[in-house]
JSON list of C-alpha atoms and ligand atoms in Angstrom, two decimals:
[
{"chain": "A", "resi": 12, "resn": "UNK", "atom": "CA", "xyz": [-4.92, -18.87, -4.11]},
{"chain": "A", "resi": 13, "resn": "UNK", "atom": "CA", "xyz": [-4.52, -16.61, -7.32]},
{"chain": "A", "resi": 14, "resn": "UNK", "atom": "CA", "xyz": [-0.94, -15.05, -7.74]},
{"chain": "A", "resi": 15, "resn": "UNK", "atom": "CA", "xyz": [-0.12, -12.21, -10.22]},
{"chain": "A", "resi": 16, "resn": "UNK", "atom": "CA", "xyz": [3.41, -12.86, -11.40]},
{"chain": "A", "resi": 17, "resn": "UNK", "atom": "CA", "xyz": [5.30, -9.79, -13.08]},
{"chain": "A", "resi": 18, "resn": "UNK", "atom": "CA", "xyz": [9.05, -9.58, -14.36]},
{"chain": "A", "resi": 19, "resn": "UNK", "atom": "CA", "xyz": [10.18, -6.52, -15.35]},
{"chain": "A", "resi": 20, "resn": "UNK", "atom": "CA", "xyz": [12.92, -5.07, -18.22]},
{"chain": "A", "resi": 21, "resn": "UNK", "atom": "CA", "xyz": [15.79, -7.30, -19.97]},
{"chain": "A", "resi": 22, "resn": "UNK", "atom": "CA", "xyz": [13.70, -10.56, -18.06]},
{"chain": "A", "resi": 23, "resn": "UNK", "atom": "CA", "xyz": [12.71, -11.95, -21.76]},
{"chain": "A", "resi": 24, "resn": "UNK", "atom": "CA", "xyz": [16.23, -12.36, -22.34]},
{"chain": "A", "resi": 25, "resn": "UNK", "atom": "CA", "xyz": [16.78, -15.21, -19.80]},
{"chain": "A", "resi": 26, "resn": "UNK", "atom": "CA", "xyz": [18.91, -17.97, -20.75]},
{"chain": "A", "resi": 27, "resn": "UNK", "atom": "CA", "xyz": [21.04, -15.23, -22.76]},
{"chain": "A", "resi": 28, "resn": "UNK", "atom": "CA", "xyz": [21.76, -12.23, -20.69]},
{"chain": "A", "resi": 29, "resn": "UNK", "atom": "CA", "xyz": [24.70, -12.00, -18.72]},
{"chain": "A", "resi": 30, "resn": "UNK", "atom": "CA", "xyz": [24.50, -16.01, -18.13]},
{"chain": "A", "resi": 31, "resn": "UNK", "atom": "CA", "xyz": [27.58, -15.68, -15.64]},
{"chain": "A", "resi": 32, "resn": "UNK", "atom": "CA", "xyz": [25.21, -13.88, -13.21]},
{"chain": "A", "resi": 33, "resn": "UNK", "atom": "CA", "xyz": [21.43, -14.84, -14.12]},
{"chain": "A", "resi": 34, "resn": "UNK", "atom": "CA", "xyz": [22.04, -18.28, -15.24]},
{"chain": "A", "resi": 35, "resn": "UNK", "atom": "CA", "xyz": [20.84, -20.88, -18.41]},
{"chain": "A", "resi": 36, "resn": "UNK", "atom": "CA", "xyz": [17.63, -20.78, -17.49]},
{"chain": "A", "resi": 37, "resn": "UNK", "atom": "CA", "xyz": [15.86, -19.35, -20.74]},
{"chain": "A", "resi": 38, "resn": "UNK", "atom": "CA", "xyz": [12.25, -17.05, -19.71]},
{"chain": "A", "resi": 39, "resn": "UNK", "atom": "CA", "xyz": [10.15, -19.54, -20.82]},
{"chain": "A", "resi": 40, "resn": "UNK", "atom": "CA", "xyz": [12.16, -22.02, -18.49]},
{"chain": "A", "resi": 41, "resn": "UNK", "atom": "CA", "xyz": [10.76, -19.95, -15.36]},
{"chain": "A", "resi": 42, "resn": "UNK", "atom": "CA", "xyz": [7.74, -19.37, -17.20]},
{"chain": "A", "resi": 43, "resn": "UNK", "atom": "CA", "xyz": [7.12, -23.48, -16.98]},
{"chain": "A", "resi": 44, "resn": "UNK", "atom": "CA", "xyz": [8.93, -23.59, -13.41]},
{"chain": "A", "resi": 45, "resn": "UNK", "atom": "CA", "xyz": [6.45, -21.38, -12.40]},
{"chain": "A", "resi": 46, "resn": "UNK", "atom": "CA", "xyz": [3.68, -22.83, -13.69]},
{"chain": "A", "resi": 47, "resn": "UNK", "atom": "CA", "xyz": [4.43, -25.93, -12.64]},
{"chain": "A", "resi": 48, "resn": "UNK", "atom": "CA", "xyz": [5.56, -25.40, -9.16]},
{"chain": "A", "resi": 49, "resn": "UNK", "atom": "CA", "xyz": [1.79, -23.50, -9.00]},
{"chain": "A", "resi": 50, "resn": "UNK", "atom": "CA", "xyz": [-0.14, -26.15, -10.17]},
{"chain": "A", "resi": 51, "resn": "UNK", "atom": "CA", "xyz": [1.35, -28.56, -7.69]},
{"chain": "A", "resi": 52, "resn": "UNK", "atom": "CA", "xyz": [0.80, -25.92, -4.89]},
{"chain": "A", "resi": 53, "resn": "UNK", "atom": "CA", "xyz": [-2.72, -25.50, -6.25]},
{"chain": "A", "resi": 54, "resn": "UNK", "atom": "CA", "xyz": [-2.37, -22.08, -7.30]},
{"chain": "A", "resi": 55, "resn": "UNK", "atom": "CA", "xyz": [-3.41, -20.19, -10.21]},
{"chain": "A", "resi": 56, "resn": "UNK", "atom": "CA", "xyz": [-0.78, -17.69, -11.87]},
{"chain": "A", "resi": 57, "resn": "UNK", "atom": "CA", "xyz": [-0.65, -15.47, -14.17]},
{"chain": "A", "resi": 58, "resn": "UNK", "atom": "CA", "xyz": [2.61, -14.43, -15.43]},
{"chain": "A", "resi": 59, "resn": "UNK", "atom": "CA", "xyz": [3.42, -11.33, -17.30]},
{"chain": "A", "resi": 60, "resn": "UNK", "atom": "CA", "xyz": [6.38, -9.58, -19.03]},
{"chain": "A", "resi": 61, "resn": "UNK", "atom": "CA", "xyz": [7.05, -5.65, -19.47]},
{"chain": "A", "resi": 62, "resn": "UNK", "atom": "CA", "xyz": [10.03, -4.28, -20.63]},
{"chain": "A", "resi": 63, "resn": "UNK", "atom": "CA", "xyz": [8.02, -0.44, -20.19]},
{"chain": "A", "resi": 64, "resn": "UNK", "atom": "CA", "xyz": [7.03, 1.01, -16.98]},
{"chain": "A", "resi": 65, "resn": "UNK", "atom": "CA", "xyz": [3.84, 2.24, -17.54]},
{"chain": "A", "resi": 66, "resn": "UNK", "atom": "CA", "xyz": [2.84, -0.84, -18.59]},
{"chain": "A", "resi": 67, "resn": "UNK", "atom": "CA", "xyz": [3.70, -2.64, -15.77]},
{"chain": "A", "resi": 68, "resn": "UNK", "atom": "CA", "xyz": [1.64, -0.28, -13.27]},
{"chain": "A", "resi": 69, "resn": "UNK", "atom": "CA", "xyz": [-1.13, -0.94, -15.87]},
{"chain": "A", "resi": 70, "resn": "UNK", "atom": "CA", "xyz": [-0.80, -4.74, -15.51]},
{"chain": "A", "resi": 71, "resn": "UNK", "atom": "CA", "xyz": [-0.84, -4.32, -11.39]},
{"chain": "A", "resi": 72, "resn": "UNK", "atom": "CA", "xyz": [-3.62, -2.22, -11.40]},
{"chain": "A", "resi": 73, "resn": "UNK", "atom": "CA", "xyz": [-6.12, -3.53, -14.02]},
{"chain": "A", "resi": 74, "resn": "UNK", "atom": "CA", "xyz": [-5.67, -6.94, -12.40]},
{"chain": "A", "resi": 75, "resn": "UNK", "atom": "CA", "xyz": [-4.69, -6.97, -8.48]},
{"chain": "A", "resi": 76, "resn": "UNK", "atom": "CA", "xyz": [-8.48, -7.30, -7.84]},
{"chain": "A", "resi": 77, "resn": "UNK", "atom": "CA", "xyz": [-8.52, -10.89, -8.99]},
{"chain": "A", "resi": 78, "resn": "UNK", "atom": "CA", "xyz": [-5.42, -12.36, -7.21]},
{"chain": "A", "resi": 79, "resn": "UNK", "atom": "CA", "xyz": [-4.81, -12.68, -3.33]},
{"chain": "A", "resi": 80, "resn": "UNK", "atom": "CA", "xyz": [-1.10, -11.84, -3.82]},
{"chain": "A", "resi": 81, "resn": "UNK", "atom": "CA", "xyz": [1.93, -10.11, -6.35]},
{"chain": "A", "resi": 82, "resn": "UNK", "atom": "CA", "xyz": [5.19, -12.02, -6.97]},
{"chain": "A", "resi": 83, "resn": "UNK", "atom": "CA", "xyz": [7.41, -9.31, -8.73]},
{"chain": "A", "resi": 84, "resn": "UNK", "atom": "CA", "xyz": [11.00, -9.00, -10.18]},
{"chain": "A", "resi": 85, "resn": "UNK", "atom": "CA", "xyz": [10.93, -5.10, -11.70]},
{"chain": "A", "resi": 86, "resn": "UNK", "atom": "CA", "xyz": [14.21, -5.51, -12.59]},
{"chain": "A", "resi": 87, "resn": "UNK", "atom": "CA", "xyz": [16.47, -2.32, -12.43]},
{"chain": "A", "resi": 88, "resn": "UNK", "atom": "CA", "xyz": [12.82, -0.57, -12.03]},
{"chain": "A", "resi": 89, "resn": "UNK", "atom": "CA", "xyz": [13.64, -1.81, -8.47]},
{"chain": "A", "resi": 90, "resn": "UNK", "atom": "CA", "xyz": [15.90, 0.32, -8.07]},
{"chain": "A", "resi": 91, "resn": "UNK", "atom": "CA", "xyz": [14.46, 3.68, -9.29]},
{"chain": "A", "resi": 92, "resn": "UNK", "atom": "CA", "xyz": [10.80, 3.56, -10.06]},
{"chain": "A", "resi": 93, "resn": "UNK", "atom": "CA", "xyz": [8.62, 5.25, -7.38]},
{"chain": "A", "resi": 94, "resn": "UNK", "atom": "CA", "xyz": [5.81, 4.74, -9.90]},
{"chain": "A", "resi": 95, "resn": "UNK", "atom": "CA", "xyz": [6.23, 1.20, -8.97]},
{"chain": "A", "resi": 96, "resn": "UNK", "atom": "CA", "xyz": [6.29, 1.81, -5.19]},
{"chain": "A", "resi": 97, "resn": "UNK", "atom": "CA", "xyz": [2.91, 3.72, -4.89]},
{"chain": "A", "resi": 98, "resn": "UNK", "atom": "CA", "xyz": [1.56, 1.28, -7.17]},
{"chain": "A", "resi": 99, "resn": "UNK", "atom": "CA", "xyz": [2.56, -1.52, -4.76]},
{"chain": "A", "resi": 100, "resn": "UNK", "atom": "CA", "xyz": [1.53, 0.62, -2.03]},
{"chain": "A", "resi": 101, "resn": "UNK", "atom": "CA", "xyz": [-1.86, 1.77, -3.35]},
{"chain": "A", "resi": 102, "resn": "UNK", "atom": "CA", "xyz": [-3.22, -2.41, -3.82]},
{"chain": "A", "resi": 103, "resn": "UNK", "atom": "CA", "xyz": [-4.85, -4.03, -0.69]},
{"chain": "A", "resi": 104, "resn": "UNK", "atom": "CA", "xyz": [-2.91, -7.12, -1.75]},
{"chain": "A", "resi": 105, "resn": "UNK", "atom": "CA", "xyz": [0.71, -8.40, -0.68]},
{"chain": "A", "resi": 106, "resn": "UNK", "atom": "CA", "xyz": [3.56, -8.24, -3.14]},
{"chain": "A", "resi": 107, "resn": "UNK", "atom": "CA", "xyz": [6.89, -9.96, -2.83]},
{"chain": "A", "resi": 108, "resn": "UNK", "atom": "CA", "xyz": [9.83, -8.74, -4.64]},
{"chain": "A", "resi": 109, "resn": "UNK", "atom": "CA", "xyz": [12.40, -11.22, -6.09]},
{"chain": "A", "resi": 110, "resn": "UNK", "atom": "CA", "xyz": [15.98, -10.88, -7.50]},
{"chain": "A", "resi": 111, "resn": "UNK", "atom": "CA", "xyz": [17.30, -13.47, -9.24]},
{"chain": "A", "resi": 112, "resn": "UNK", "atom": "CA", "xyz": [21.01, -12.01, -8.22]},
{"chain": "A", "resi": 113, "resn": "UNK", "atom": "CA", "xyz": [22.24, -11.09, -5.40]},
{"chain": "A", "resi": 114, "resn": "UNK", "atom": "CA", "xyz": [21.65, -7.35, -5.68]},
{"chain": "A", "resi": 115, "resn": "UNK", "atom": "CA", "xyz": [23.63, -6.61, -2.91]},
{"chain": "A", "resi": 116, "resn": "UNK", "atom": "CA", "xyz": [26.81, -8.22, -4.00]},
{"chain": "A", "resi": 117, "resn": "UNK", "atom": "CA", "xyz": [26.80, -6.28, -7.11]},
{"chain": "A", "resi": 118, "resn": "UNK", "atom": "CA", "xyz": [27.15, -2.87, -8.89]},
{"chain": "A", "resi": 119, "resn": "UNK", "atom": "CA", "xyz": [26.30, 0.24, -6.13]},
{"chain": "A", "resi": 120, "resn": "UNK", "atom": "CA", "xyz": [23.77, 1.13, -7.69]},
{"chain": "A", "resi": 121, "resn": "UNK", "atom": "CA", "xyz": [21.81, -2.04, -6.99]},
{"chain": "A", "resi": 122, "resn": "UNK", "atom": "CA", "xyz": [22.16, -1.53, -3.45]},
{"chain": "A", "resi": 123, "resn": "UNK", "atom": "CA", "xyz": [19.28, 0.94, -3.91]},
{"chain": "A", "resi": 124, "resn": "UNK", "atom": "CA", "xyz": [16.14, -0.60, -3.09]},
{"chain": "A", "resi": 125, "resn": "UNK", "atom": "CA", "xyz": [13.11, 1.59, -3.86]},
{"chain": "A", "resi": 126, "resn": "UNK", "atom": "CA", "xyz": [10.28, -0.99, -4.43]},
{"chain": "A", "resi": 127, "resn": "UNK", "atom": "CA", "xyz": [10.72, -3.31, -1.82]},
{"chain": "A", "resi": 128, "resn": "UNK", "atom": "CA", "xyz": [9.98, -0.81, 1.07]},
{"chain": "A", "resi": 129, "resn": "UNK", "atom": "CA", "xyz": [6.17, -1.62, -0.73]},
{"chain": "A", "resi": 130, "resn": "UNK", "atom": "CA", "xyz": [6.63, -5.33, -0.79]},
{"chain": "A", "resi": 131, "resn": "UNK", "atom": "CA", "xyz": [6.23, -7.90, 2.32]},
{"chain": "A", "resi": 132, "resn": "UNK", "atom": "CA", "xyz": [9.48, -9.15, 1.57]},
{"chain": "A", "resi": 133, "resn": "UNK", "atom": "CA", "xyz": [12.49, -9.35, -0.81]},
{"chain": "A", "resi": 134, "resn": "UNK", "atom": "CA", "xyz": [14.23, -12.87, -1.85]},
{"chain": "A", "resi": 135, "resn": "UNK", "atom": "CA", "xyz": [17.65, -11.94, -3.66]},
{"chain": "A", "resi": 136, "resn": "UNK", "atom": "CA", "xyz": [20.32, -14.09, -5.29]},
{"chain": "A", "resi": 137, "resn": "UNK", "atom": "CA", "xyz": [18.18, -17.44, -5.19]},
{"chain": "A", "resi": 138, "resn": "UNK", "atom": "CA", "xyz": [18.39, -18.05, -8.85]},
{"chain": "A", "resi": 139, "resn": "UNK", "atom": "CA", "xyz": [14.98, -18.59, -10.07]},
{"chain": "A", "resi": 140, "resn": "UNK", "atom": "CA", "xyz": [14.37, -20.31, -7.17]},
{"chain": "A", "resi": 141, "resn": "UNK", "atom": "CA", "xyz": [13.58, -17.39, -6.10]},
{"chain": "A", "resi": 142, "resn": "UNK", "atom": "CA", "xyz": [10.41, -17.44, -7.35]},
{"chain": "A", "resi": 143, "resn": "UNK", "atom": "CA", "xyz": [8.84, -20.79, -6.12]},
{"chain": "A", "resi": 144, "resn": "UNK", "atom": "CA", "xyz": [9.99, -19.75, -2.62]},
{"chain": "A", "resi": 145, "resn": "UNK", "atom": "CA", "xyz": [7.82, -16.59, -2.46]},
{"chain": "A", "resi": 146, "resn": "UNK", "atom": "CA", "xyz": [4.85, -18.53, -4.52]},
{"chain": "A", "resi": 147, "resn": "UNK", "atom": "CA", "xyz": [4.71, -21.04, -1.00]},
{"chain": "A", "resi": 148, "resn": "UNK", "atom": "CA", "xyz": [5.52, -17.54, 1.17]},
{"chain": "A", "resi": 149, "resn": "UNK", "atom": "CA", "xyz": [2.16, -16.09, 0.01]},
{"chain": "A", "resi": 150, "resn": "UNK", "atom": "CA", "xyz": [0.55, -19.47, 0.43]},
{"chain": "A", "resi": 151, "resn": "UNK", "atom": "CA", "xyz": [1.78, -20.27, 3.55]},
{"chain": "A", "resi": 152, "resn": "UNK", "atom": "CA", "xyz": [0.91, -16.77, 4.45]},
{"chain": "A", "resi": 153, "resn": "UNK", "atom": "CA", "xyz": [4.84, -15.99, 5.79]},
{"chain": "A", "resi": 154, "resn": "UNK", "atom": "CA", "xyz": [4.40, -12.94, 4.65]},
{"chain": "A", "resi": 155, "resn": "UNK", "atom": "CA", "xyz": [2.01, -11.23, 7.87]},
{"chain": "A", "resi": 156, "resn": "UNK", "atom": "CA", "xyz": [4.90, -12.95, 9.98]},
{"chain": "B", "resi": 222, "resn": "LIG", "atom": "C1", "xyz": [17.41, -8.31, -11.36]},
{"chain": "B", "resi": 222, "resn": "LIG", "atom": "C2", "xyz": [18.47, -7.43, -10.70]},
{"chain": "B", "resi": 222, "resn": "LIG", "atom": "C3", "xyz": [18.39, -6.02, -11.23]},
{"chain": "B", "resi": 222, "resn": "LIG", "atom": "O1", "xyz": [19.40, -5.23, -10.63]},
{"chain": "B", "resi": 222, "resn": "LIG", "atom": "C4", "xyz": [18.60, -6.01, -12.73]},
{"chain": "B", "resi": 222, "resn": "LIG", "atom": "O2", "xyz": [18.46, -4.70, -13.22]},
{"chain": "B", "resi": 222, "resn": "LIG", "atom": "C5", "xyz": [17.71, -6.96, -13.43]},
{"chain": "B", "resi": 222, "resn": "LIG", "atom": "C6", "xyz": [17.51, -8.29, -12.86]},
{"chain": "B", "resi": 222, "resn": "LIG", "atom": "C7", "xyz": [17.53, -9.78, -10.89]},
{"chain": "B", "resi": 222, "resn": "LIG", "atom": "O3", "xyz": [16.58, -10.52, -11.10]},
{"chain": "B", "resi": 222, "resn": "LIG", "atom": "O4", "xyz": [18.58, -10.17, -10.36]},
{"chain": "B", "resi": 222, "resn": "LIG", "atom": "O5", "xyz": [17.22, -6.68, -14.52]},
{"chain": "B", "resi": 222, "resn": "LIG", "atom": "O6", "xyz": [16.13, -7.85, -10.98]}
]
């Protein structure tokens, strides 16, 4: 299985940013958890990073046709961008939207999902955990359930 991994804005500064709420964990941390974690599922990723986005609509739809699923974390795109829901919307592939937070428990604002309504499902406040967990969703195929 071929995964297309995608973090959104302010996710480069892992390991810096607000460590009280997203942790030590440094972006190339959960770059190498994720790559790790694929290669023992035996799954290819692909990881990619846009702070802009344009960009990241760019990145979904010049690649989607190679990959069997979308792991994404648009950041606080997720809770504005309808660019990024009728992108999600337009691919014939599944996407799963992860939080490192807990959105829910936070700021209002965060409480306003707009990309998920495209995505099979949404894991929030696992940490980067987060991640790994929807990488063996899409494998397992948990999402169609
Ligand atoms: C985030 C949550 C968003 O609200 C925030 O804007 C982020 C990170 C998370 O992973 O918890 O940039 O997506």
């Amino acid at each position: 299985m071929n995964i297309l991994v995608i973090n959104g804005p302010n996710l480069n500064l892992l390991g810096t940013r607000e460590v009280e709420i997203y942790g030590h964990t440094t972006y190339q941390d959960l770059v190498d958890i994720i790559a790790g974690h694929a290669a023992k599922s035996d799954c290819v990723v692909e990881i990619h990073q846009s702070n802009h986005e344009g960009e990241i609509i760019d990145i979904i739809q010049n690649n989607y046709r190679n990959f069997d699923g979308i792991v994404i974390n648009p950041g606080a795109y997720a809770h504005y961008s309808y660019a990024i829901y009728d992108c999600l919307k337009a691919i014939n592939i599944p996407a799963i939207e992860v939080h490192i937070s807990d959105v829910n428990s936070r700021e209002s604002f965060r409480k306003n999902l707009v990309t998920k309504d495209a995505c099979k499902a949404m894991i929030s406040g696992l940490g980067v955990l987060g991640y790994t967990k929807a990488i063996d969703m899409l494998i397992r195929g948990e999402h169609k359930s």
